[in-house]
XYZ file of C-alpha atoms in Angstrom:
709
model
C -43.056 -19.508 -7.602
C -43.027 -23.649 -6.812
C -39.221 -25.130 -7.413
C -39.040 -28.944 -7.493
C -36.169 -31.136 -8.919
C -37.621 -34.046 -11.652
C -37.152 -36.092 -14.314
C -36.811 -33.790 -17.683
C -38.925 -36.701 -19.738
C -41.434 -36.908 -17.102
C -41.508 -33.254 -16.842
C -42.246 -33.125 -20.414
C -44.725 -35.863 -20.397
C -48.064 -35.015 -20.772
C -50.173 -33.409 -23.066
C -48.332 -29.549 -22.627
C -46.295 -27.708 -24.437
C -43.645 -25.365 -24.489
C -43.499 -21.452 -25.867
C -40.669 -19.992 -26.705
C -41.275 -16.461 -26.409
C -40.793 -13.695 -28.712
C -38.475 -12.195 -26.911
C -35.894 -14.919 -26.033
C -32.860 -15.059 -28.038
C -32.680 -18.102 -31.004
C -31.483 -20.979 -30.000
C -27.605 -20.370 -29.276
C -26.105 -23.954 -28.453
C -23.601 -24.944 -30.632
C -22.090 -28.371 -31.665
C -18.767 -28.086 -28.925
C -21.767 -27.710 -25.925
C -24.057 -30.447 -27.331
C -21.202 -32.735 -27.362
C -20.175 -32.302 -23.841
C -24.439 -33.234 -22.781
C -23.724 -36.305 -24.757
C -20.266 -36.896 -22.626
C -22.126 -36.182 -20.343
C -24.852 -38.743 -20.743
C -22.861 -41.913 -21.579
C -20.773 -40.887 -18.108
C -23.898 -41.372 -16.076
C -24.548 -44.631 -17.857
C -21.020 -45.880 -18.001
C -21.099 -45.132 -14.127
C -24.595 -46.392 -13.881
C -25.758 -42.919 -11.546
C -28.860 -42.562 -11.238
C -29.093 -39.211 -11.913
C -27.384 -35.994 -13.671
C -28.873 -32.382 -12.974
C -28.191 -30.367 -16.277
C -29.978 -27.128 -14.722
C -33.699 -25.660 -14.271
C -36.844 -24.967 -16.628
C -38.470 -22.219 -15.625
C -41.917 -20.994 -16.841
C -45.219 -19.365 -16.218
C -48.042 -21.420 -15.545
C -51.478 -21.156 -14.348
C -53.489 -20.510 -17.901
C -52.003 -17.612 -19.199
C -51.449 -19.600 -22.490
C -53.793 -21.850 -22.134
C -55.295 -22.734 -25.307
C -57.985 -26.362 -25.695
C -57.601 -28.569 -23.179
C -53.480 -28.352 -24.074
C -51.563 -25.531 -21.741
C -49.121 -23.648 -23.058
C -46.222 -22.607 -21.114
C -43.871 -19.715 -21.581
C -40.506 -20.933 -21.100
C -38.390 -17.584 -19.431
C -35.539 -19.691 -19.093
C -34.197 -23.010 -20.513
C -34.706 -22.935 -24.263
C -31.633 -24.483 -24.723
C -31.925 -27.091 -22.671
C -34.782 -28.051 -23.888
C -34.384 -27.533 -27.548
C -31.078 -29.722 -27.416
C -32.470 -33.018 -25.999
C -35.343 -32.564 -28.296
C -33.153 -32.724 -31.070
C -31.339 -35.586 -29.070
C -34.795 -37.262 -29.222
C -35.320 -36.783 -32.674
C -32.506 -38.313 -33.930
C -32.980 -41.320 -31.871
C -36.572 -42.381 -33.077
C -35.044 -41.608 -36.249
C -32.372 -43.931 -35.581
C -35.348 -46.549 -33.861
C -37.952 -46.047 -37.139
C -36.070 -45.244 -40.081
C -39.830 -44.438 -41.559
C -41.973 -42.525 -38.727
C -44.255 -45.491 -39.009
C -44.029 -47.683 -36.412
C -46.953 -46.821 -34.009
C -45.713 -49.049 -30.967
C -42.111 -49.215 -29.581
C -39.928 -46.577 -28.071
C -39.627 -44.799 -31.544
C -43.680 -44.106 -31.154
C -42.853 -43.240 -27.378
C -40.700 -40.975 -27.935
C -43.085 -39.171 -30.790
C -45.934 -38.972 -28.829
C -44.219 -38.314 -24.947
C -42.152 -35.891 -25.351
C -42.006 -34.236 -28.890
C -45.558 -34.051 -29.581
C -49.025 -34.021 -28.399
C -51.118 -36.865 -29.872
C -54.576 -34.919 -30.115
C -53.025 -31.354 -30.676
C -53.889 -29.863 -33.572
C -52.397 -27.214 -35.268
C -48.917 -25.874 -33.884
C -50.421 -27.617 -30.523
C -49.645 -30.825 -31.885
C -45.657 -30.013 -31.056
C -44.810 -30.357 -27.513
C -41.736 -27.661 -28.068
C -42.470 -24.251 -30.195
C -39.242 -21.882 -30.583
C -39.444 -18.446 -32.545
C -38.922 -16.802 -35.556
C -36.805 -18.983 -38.514
C -36.175 -21.698 -35.445
C -39.850 -22.694 -35.110
C -40.268 -24.467 -38.922
C -36.907 -26.352 -38.558
C -37.582 -28.017 -35.075
C -41.071 -28.668 -36.736
C -39.928 -30.219 -40.065
C -37.302 -32.074 -37.695
C -39.613 -33.582 -36.169
C -42.191 -34.672 -38.915
C -39.264 -35.930 -40.806
C -39.464 -33.454 -43.267
C -36.763 -31.709 -45.554
C -35.370 -28.604 -44.087
C -35.667 -25.347 -46.451
C -33.023 -23.358 -47.315
C -33.363 -20.617 -44.535
C -33.083 -23.540 -42.005
C -31.247 -22.953 -38.627
C -28.294 -23.868 -38.870
C -27.436 -24.433 -35.363
C -30.402 -26.498 -35.709
C -29.313 -28.626 -38.288
C -25.873 -29.257 -36.975
C -26.902 -30.210 -33.722
C -29.376 -32.531 -35.218
C -26.812 -33.864 -36.906
C -24.352 -34.183 -34.785
C -26.559 -36.643 -32.230
C -27.562 -38.508 -35.596
C -23.629 -39.455 -35.758
C -22.873 -39.848 -32.254
C -26.258 -42.354 -31.775
C -25.059 -44.291 -35.332
C -21.564 -44.180 -34.025
C -22.241 -45.048 -30.238
C -22.208 -48.992 -30.212
C -25.160 -48.546 -28.078
C -28.955 -49.848 -28.452
C -31.105 -46.798 -29.034
C -33.388 -48.197 -26.151
C -30.010 -47.899 -23.774
C -29.683 -44.402 -25.001
C -32.951 -43.695 -24.286
C -32.762 -45.073 -20.528
C -29.816 -42.899 -20.275
C -32.329 -40.046 -20.790
C -34.660 -40.893 -18.051
C -31.166 -39.831 -15.692
C -31.387 -35.923 -16.839
C -33.207 -34.222 -14.242
C -33.676 -30.741 -14.404
C -35.091 -27.986 -11.289
C -38.865 -27.206 -12.480
C -39.736 -24.077 -11.861
C -43.519 -22.862 -12.242
C -44.187 -19.312 -11.750
C -47.386 -17.448 -11.295
C -47.662 -13.466 -13.117
C -49.674 -11.972 -10.006
C -47.101 -12.995 -7.688
C -43.405 -13.612 -9.809
C -41.847 -10.758 -11.078
C -40.412 -12.662 -14.442
C -37.805 -9.800 -15.428
C -35.978 -10.286 -12.130
C -36.079 -13.949 -12.165
C -34.896 -14.301 -15.905
C -31.704 -11.702 -14.760
C -30.631 -13.681 -11.383
C -30.939 -17.417 -13.258
C -27.481 -18.667 -12.605
C -27.523 -20.662 -15.959
C -25.782 -23.783 -17.172
C -26.414 -22.803 -20.659
C -24.521 -19.970 -22.946
C -24.093 -16.266 -20.775
C -26.579 -13.909 -21.912
C -25.816 -11.505 -24.202
C -26.408 -7.714 -23.134
C -28.812 -7.543 -26.668
C -30.614 -10.929 -25.018
C -31.110 -8.701 -21.569
C -32.216 -5.208 -23.221
C -34.518 -6.980 -25.072
C -36.241 -9.027 -22.331
C -36.466 -6.340 -20.268
C -38.619 -4.180 -23.353
C -40.530 -7.105 -24.222
C -41.407 -9.203 -21.514
C -43.486 -7.119 -19.582
C -46.083 -6.023 -22.633
C -48.988 -7.989 -23.160
C -48.676 -10.976 -25.263
C -50.760 -8.339 -28.020
C -47.899 -5.432 -27.947
C -44.899 -8.048 -27.440
C -45.656 -9.338 -31.137
C -45.921 -5.913 -32.619
C -42.923 -4.334 -30.784
C -41.092 -7.870 -32.079
C -42.573 -7.482 -35.661
C -42.177 -3.662 -35.984
C -38.516 -3.334 -34.313
C -36.777 -5.951 -32.948
C -36.888 -8.068 -35.572
C -35.690 -6.311 -38.424
C -32.821 -4.902 -36.326
C -31.548 -8.465 -35.399
C -31.762 -9.112 -39.445
C -29.477 -5.775 -39.760
C -26.849 -7.164 -37.504
C -26.961 -10.800 -38.719
C -28.322 -13.767 -36.816
C -24.393 -14.634 -35.994
C -23.137 -12.141 -34.797
C -26.339 -10.433 -33.234
C -25.274 -9.996 -29.889
C -21.329 -8.990 -30.293
C -22.693 -6.134 -32.808
C -25.712 -5.239 -30.760
C -23.638 -4.282 -27.902
C -21.095 -2.289 -29.330
C -23.952 -0.644 -31.197
C -26.223 0.365 -27.400
C -23.007 1.405 -26.195
C -22.331 3.865 -28.585
C -25.952 4.468 -28.862
C -26.117 5.254 -24.972
C -23.661 7.699 -25.201
C -24.716 9.806 -27.753
C -28.296 9.884 -25.485
C -26.822 10.099 -22.334
C -23.220 11.838 -22.815
C -21.767 9.031 -20.717
C -19.685 6.203 -21.865
C -20.769 2.521 -20.952
C -18.540 -0.740 -20.304
C -19.748 -2.995 -22.659
C -20.007 -5.140 -20.127
C -23.109 -2.775 -18.288
C -25.054 -1.456 -21.478
C -28.032 -3.455 -19.821
C -27.719 -1.848 -16.695
C -27.130 1.853 -18.870
C -30.289 1.033 -20.948
C -32.554 0.223 -17.799
C -31.123 3.591 -16.691
C -31.776 5.179 -19.901
C -35.352 4.287 -20.403
C -37.139 5.461 -17.347
C -35.564 8.930 -17.814
C -35.601 10.098 -21.231
C -38.452 12.296 -22.651
C -39.425 9.846 -25.336
C -41.510 8.601 -22.724
C -43.764 5.048 -24.325
C -41.588 2.397 -24.274
C -42.459 1.553 -27.768
C -40.821 5.239 -29.223
C -37.415 4.358 -27.075
C -37.533 1.229 -28.784
C -38.480 3.213 -32.399
C -35.405 5.432 -31.765
C -33.487 2.419 -30.630
C -34.489 1.262 -34.067
C -33.795 4.537 -36.081
C -29.938 4.341 -34.518
C -29.328 1.225 -35.852
C -30.107 1.327 -39.227
C -27.390 4.537 -39.167
C -25.022 1.868 -37.068
C -25.423 -0.474 -39.206
C -25.174 1.628 -42.830
C -21.652 3.189 -41.726
C -19.862 -0.213 -39.264
C -21.118 -2.487 -42.396
C -20.688 -0.022 -45.321
C -24.421 -0.760 -46.019
C -24.624 3.385 -46.695
C -27.333 3.954 -50.174
C -25.403 6.770 -50.999
C -22.307 6.162 -52.690
C -20.073 8.879 -51.914
C -21.290 8.525 -47.958
C -20.428 4.755 -48.252
C -17.148 5.104 -49.445
C -16.380 8.152 -46.578
C -17.189 5.491 -43.937
C -15.369 2.884 -45.542
C -11.822 5.191 -45.527
C -13.398 5.408 -41.357
C -13.763 1.768 -40.686
C -10.375 0.902 -42.118
C -8.780 3.362 -39.672
C -10.495 0.805 -37.083
C -11.367 3.928 -35.170
C -14.528 2.603 -33.174
C -14.367 4.864 -30.251
C -15.871 7.857 -33.140
C -19.081 6.519 -33.884
C -21.333 8.295 -30.841
C -19.997 11.181 -32.653
C -20.621 9.884 -36.426
C -24.123 8.634 -34.987
C -25.189 12.111 -33.967
C -24.018 13.384 -37.289
C -26.223 10.827 -38.989
C -28.957 11.628 -36.784
C -28.712 14.913 -37.847
C -28.232 14.219 -41.354
C -31.517 11.915 -41.229
C -33.558 15.140 -39.756
C -32.144 17.476 -42.266
C -30.689 19.628 -40.047
C -27.290 18.719 -41.701
C -27.101 18.728 -45.465
C -25.051 15.943 -47.530
C -22.178 18.141 -48.484
C -21.476 19.431 -44.912
C -21.816 15.836 -43.331
C -19.292 14.361 -46.150
C -16.916 17.384 -44.969
C -17.293 16.175 -41.375
C -16.505 12.985 -42.221
C -13.416 14.047 -44.680
C -12.456 16.280 -41.361
C -12.737 12.580 -38.888
C -10.867 10.526 -41.107
C -7.665 13.833 -40.704
C -8.036 14.125 -37.167
C -8.062 10.297 -36.491
C -5.024 9.739 -38.897
C -2.578 12.680 -38.753
C -2.796 11.847 -34.524
C -1.938 8.201 -35.985
C 1.121 9.344 -38.005
C 2.124 11.953 -35.213
C 2.046 8.758 -32.346
C -0.099 11.037 -30.579
C -1.607 8.364 -27.590
C -5.558 6.950 -28.968
C -6.385 7.196 -25.445
C -7.995 10.118 -25.239
C -10.197 9.601 -28.259
C -13.286 8.170 -26.401
C -13.524 10.921 -24.266
C -13.106 13.628 -27.080
C -15.718 12.315 -29.435
C -18.060 11.618 -26.925
C -17.450 15.175 -25.632
C -17.685 16.730 -29.033
C -20.953 15.344 -29.743
C -22.091 18.323 -27.194
C -20.441 20.497 -29.371
C -22.226 20.886 -32.539
C -23.537 23.697 -33.539
C -27.069 23.271 -35.868
C -26.534 25.968 -37.389
C -22.848 25.845 -37.884
C -21.958 21.955 -37.525
C -18.782 22.124 -39.481
C -17.115 25.135 -38.571
C -17.932 24.448 -34.655
C -16.896 21.008 -34.443
C -13.753 21.777 -37.145
C -13.084 24.767 -33.689
C -13.791 22.489 -31.262
C -11.036 20.096 -32.932
C -8.504 22.966 -33.298
C -8.539 24.336 -30.072
C -7.653 20.850 -28.664
C -4.082 21.040 -26.752
C -1.514 18.126 -26.375
C -2.664 14.615 -26.558
C -5.871 16.049 -27.751
C -4.637 18.007 -30.429
C -5.541 18.330 -34.428
C -1.489 18.027 -35.534
C -0.689 20.675 -37.626
C 1.070 20.923 -41.167
C 4.369 20.782 -39.901
C 4.104 17.860 -37.329
C 2.631 15.925 -39.653
C 4.504 16.106 -42.665
C 7.483 15.929 -40.741
C 6.440 11.921 -38.619
C 5.234 11.079 -42.818
C 8.790 12.125 -43.897
C 10.745 10.621 -41.668
C 9.054 7.879 -38.911
C 8.464 4.380 -39.643
C 5.248 3.607 -41.649
C 5.498 0.358 -42.291
C 4.640 -1.015 -38.755
C 1.820 1.167 -38.029
C -1.697 -0.340 -38.146
C -2.870 1.472 -41.894
C 0.148 1.016 -43.404
C -1.171 -0.249 -46.243
C -4.289 2.214 -46.023
C -2.115 4.923 -46.177
C -0.769 3.886 -49.449
C -4.029 3.110 -50.772
C -5.383 6.143 -50.215
C -2.397 7.634 -51.526
C -2.577 5.813 -54.758
C -6.615 6.914 -55.487
C -6.224 10.119 -54.677
C -8.402 12.141 -57.234
C -8.751 8.933 -59.163
C -12.588 8.852 -61.335
C -11.761 5.413 -60.914
C -10.204 3.949 -57.692
C -7.363 1.134 -57.924
C -8.441 -1.944 -55.998
C -5.341 -2.167 -53.965
C -6.909 -4.942 -51.407
C -5.565 -7.790 -53.627
C -1.794 -5.868 -53.342
C 0.775 -6.225 -50.171
C 3.443 -3.811 -49.663
C 7.031 -3.604 -51.206
C 9.894 -2.382 -49.809
C 12.085 -1.047 -52.901
C 15.447 -0.841 -50.513
C 15.283 -4.677 -49.648
C 14.688 -5.499 -45.948
C 17.528 -8.178 -45.885
C 20.924 -6.752 -44.149
C 22.571 -9.117 -47.037
C 22.465 -6.387 -49.264
C 23.977 -7.296 -52.740
C 26.815 -5.804 -54.101
C 24.778 -4.008 -56.645
C 22.653 -2.500 -53.679
C 25.396 -1.499 -51.439
C 26.964 0.177 -54.438
C 24.234 2.184 -55.399
C 23.535 3.462 -51.565
C 27.161 4.539 -51.096
C 29.544 4.085 -48.069
C 27.197 4.860 -45.725
C 24.872 1.744 -46.581
C 24.120 0.787 -43.508
C 22.700 3.495 -42.389
C 20.478 4.376 -45.089
C 18.814 1.065 -44.385
C 19.127 1.392 -41.002
C 17.243 4.529 -41.603
C 15.044 5.354 -44.456
C 14.394 1.050 -44.597
C 10.539 1.408 -43.343
C 9.719 5.030 -44.515
C 7.301 6.621 -46.888
C 9.668 7.175 -49.659
C 10.881 3.762 -49.819
C 7.387 2.091 -49.578
C 4.827 1.226 -52.588
C 2.013 -1.374 -53.431
C 2.717 -3.951 -55.743
C 1.838 -8.026 -56.616
C 5.355 -8.836 -57.597
C 6.122 -9.010 -54.177
C 7.939 -12.402 -54.297
C 9.378 -11.529 -57.766
C 10.933 -8.653 -56.978
C 12.081 -9.946 -53.648
C 15.808 -8.322 -52.641
C 16.526 -7.989 -56.854
C 19.037 -4.827 -57.127
C 16.736 -1.480 -58.314
C 17.666 -1.942 -62.203
C 15.972 -5.532 -62.603
C 13.028 -4.372 -60.119
C 12.308 -1.049 -63.051
C 12.875 -3.348 -66.022
C 11.990 -7.417 -65.256
C 7.666 -8.037 -66.477
C 5.875 -6.255 -64.061
C 8.460 -4.199 -63.075
C 8.518 -0.370 -62.090
C 8.785 0.269 -65.655
C 5.401 -0.905 -66.555
C 3.389 0.075 -63.609
C 0.655 2.300 -63.843
C -0.130 3.521 -60.722
C 0.622 6.832 -59.537
C 2.609 5.752 -56.858
C 5.161 4.512 -58.808
C 5.830 7.605 -60.947
C 9.239 8.099 -59.123
C 10.388 4.526 -59.575
C 9.746 4.383 -63.537
C 11.691 7.547 -63.933
C 14.731 7.225 -61.130
C 18.266 6.272 -62.732
C 19.309 5.161 -58.921
C 17.119 4.826 -55.712
C 19.687 5.709 -52.872
C 18.529 8.486 -49.617
C 18.232 11.490 -51.977
C 15.583 9.035 -53.699
C 13.868 7.631 -51.184
C 13.958 11.469 -49.509
C 12.480 13.269 -52.899
C 9.564 10.563 -52.679
C 8.881 11.101 -49.306
C 8.483 14.768 -50.379
C 6.383 14.560 -52.440
C 3.730 11.523 -51.086
C 3.715 13.928 -48.398
C 2.505 16.670 -50.436
C -0.494 14.702 -51.774
C -0.960 13.578 -48.094
C -1.299 17.273 -46.934
C -4.195 17.253 -49.743
C -5.564 13.903 -48.561
C -5.712 14.554 -45.074
C -5.707 18.646 -44.735
C -5.697 20.096 -41.220
C -8.293 22.923 -42.073
C -8.179 26.272 -40.465
C -10.114 28.948 -39.195
C -10.080 32.594 -39.038
C -8.219 33.536 -35.476
C -11.245 35.584 -34.116
C -13.352 32.761 -35.165
C -11.486 30.560 -32.673
C -11.683 32.822 -30.154
C -15.187 32.685 -29.770
C -15.379 29.095 -30.074
C -12.122 29.471 -26.812
C -14.828 31.442 -25.102
C -17.844 29.569 -25.980
C -15.902 26.495 -24.655
C -14.545 27.867 -21.718
C -17.315 29.943 -19.941
C -16.049 33.267 -20.654
C -12.311 32.942 -19.372
C -9.328 31.256 -20.141
C -7.175 30.108 -16.483
C -3.770 29.777 -16.312
C -1.871 29.037 -13.016
C -1.623 32.648 -12.098
C -5.223 32.393 -12.032
C -4.913 30.464 -8.327
C -3.078 33.213 -5.931
C -2.674 29.918 -3.200
C -0.220 28.669 -5.619
C 1.825 31.810 -4.710
C 2.632 30.790 -0.789
C 3.216 27.223 0.840
C 1.170 25.694 -1.592
C 3.016 26.520 -4.494
C 5.913 24.674 -3.533
C 3.853 21.591 -3.020
C 2.022 21.927 -5.937
C 5.560 21.990 -8.080
C 7.258 19.266 -6.689
C 3.245 17.103 -7.430
C 3.160 18.753 -10.702
C 6.597 18.520 -12.155
C 6.097 14.288 -10.488
C 2.481 13.432 -11.807
C 3.989 15.287 -15.923
C 6.589 12.559 -15.881
C 4.328 10.098 -14.915
C 3.720 9.340 -19.106
C 3.885 11.624 -22.676
C 0.188 11.133 -22.768
C -0.849 13.217 -19.211
C -3.208 16.221 -20.368
C -2.848 18.821 -17.827
C -5.844 21.468 -17.672
C -6.521 24.413 -15.541
C -9.846 25.477 -14.076
C -10.859 28.372 -12.114
C -11.195 26.385 -8.554
C -8.714 23.479 -9.591
C -6.389 21.933 -11.656
C -7.234 18.401 -13.552
C -4.736 15.911 -15.346
C -6.349 13.104 -17.015
C -5.460 10.540 -19.602
C -8.847 9.382 -21.835
C -10.373 10.382 -18.186
C -9.396 12.304 -15.457
C -6.954 11.124 -12.794
C -5.871 13.442 -10.397
C -7.702 16.717 -9.204
C -5.879 19.641 -7.175
C -7.467 21.860 -5.043
C -4.929 24.589 -4.064
C -5.547 26.332 -0.522
C -4.087 28.241 0.897
C -2.381 25.903 3.678
C -1.898 23.085 1.003
C -3.482 20.857 -1.285
C -6.784 18.737 -1.941
C -6.249 16.569 -3.969
C -8.879 14.266 -5.270
C -8.490 10.616 -7.276
C -10.615 9.073 -9.876
C -10.026 5.710 -8.470
C -12.165 3.297 -6.032
C -11.358 4.068 -2.561
C -11.011 -0.109 -2.365
C -8.005 -0.202 -4.973
C -5.905 2.219 -3.363
C -3.116 0.280 -1.431
C -2.923 3.306 1.324
C -1.718 2.056 4.752
C -1.548 5.080 6.204
C -5.853 5.143 5.382
C -5.179 9.374 4.139
C -7.521 8.680 1.254
C -11.015 9.166 2.352
C -14.555 8.027 0.344
C -16.235 10.870 -1.196
C -18.120 9.236 -3.917
C -21.409 10.412 -2.783
C -20.340 13.503 -1.744
C -20.372 16.698 -4.176
C -16.980 18.632 -4.102
C -15.087 20.669 -6.420
C -12.813 18.475 -9.856
C -14.002 14.650 -10.151
C -12.451 11.719 -7.989
C -13.605 9.233 -5.697
C -11.254 9.832 -3.190
C -9.705 12.833 -1.179
C -6.544 13.655 0.398
C -5.429 16.365 2.299
C -1.967 17.528 1.845
C -0.450 19.894 4.306
C 4.003 19.263 3.717
C 6.400 17.955 1.708
C 6.188 14.681 3.541
C 2.678 14.115 3.068
C 3.085 14.755 -0.546
C 5.682 12.110 -0.742
C 3.208 9.343 0.583
C 0.396 11.199 -1.488
C 2.553 10.960 -4.558
C 2.232 6.762 -4.053
C -1.235 7.178 -4.410
C -1.288 9.236 -7.226
C 0.184 6.501 -9.139
C -1.806 4.053 -8.540
C -4.753 6.116 -9.642
C -2.677 6.727 -12.687
C -1.865 3.144 -13.235
C -5.843 1.876 -12.593
C -6.946 3.996 -15.736
C -5.295 1.025 -17.519
C -6.850 -1.571 -16.017
C -9.379 -2.970 -18.559
C -12.668 -1.957 -15.628
C -11.320 1.502 -15.619
C -11.575 1.699 -19.455
C -14.107 3.155 -19.456
C -14.789 4.622 -15.933
C -16.457 7.943 -15.782
C -15.553 9.282 -19.005
C -18.119 12.157 -18.819
C -19.859 11.495 -15.799
C -17.610 11.817 -12.997
C -18.309 10.924 -9.050
C -20.820 14.049 -7.813
C -18.404 16.425 -9.503
C -19.217 20.494 -8.704
C -18.342 22.692 -11.663
C -19.302 25.679 -11.102
C -16.206 28.082 -12.329
C -13.910 25.803 -13.799
């Protein structure tokens, strides 16, 4: 590697071409970044600074891409800066020479020194050759040609920004040109025989936009390939994926997809910020072998993801199911759904079973939402569920897996679902509109387009109820309003929300567009009711709850079938605390105190009894207890450095095999030690709510030994 500081314009001079390789992202700077560069340029001019540093340009030289007499340099880092300065130079040249006919002067100098190679033929005519759609857009700007319809939006908007700034700056173009000579970069030339471009690329502290995980993965996949293979892999797989996800939000969508893809493939849930690291760990170990096969597999799963997430599925029945699940915003189910989609595409899962499974997922998620079951366990549930699918009995195995879950992983049964649905506030939940829309469209051959309609409270929300309403509700009107206002029986959908306002019930019925004229199934009761009081609201809630149990069913399985899956799930045994003989002695008193304390930390704490240890979890395990005759061993799934432990009783066992889950081990022999240990347990519990712990070892705890669990 050779590095030196140099003027950017001097660096660009001479016969050479900078090529942006296909593995680089497209031009990404927005107007706000161009504005900052412009302001830096004007400041350097006003303060008479001799130099203004704007970053580095990293490239591979030494004849790797030589064509004729013009060396071609492959840009590893610095595309954004080179492109943006080229746009500014093109705008400045256009201002100096609107016709593009001058053969002398600053405009001609800009064209011949920094935008073009005067003696180059074909593509070699241009100093900077971008990739994909960006290439043609920049070439047309340099050549003063009108852009095509599919031109790069960012290139055009940034070019026009610079045109506007040059025109409005009040400064002479030659003055601005001289200011550009003060832009300095670090010129970093790599030697392929001695330097690893990928490692250098990863370690660059760029002053431009942060690279997305998608950018890093693309570079990892393509950078190490020969140019011909780069072109083939990009053309066959990567570019089609970019088109699938969309140019504007490609990075964001791809990063989310890759997290789900890796979860399916590895059984681990990587943090969204670490999917590049996860992919680098996955790629060398997968049985798929070559990078071509791996990339083809990623491409295949990306189609499944897009069909579900963006609802582009060709089959209308499947597309409708995906839309319903997306309305619940349950992204954590996607690893499981991707696994099922792949089974369907491979012919393992027939369409009817696929539809049944999608309905099952929708019911499971929505019932939990209505019953206020905490959602923080869902990512673990769906990730593990993917490994429980029996290809010979897909629906039965998934249903059994859900029905056997307890506590905060449970599938709410009809009595709980119905009770919560009819008596609790369903207006102030995320899926309030979804709830009413699904009820309205259940078993309709032609669904009602409910998107433009809003939620109407039949009994108004206002505290200043009219005399008519108070009379209709009776002497307990205030309590009735407080108790039933936001319940299902009092809610409907309407396009006349503002017209209805706080009117009396009979007016809402009889006005133009009122309930009497409504053809909607939701409003059957509202058309026929003579009064709207507590009894009417509860009766309507009961009717709608009957429909809801059909829309979101909780299917059942024979007891013997569930028993068979239960044995399979638990390795042939079901453990209770009685299976731990150590708990009958002094350790039992310590455990009882600890157990009571831990279960009171929050309603989301789940207890699982294994053959050798007891686990307490939220979305992930945060505590494992191993009883023994002399006391308890506690394992906290928290990095040792995250614990406030002034007595230093916790020991780092992250690299040591041990029973249970957790990085920190604590021995407890008596009540005094337990009192202090509980403070550390609370910290481990609290750690689960920190952002960096959100996906922490959800399915792959640190070095656990699990036999006999």
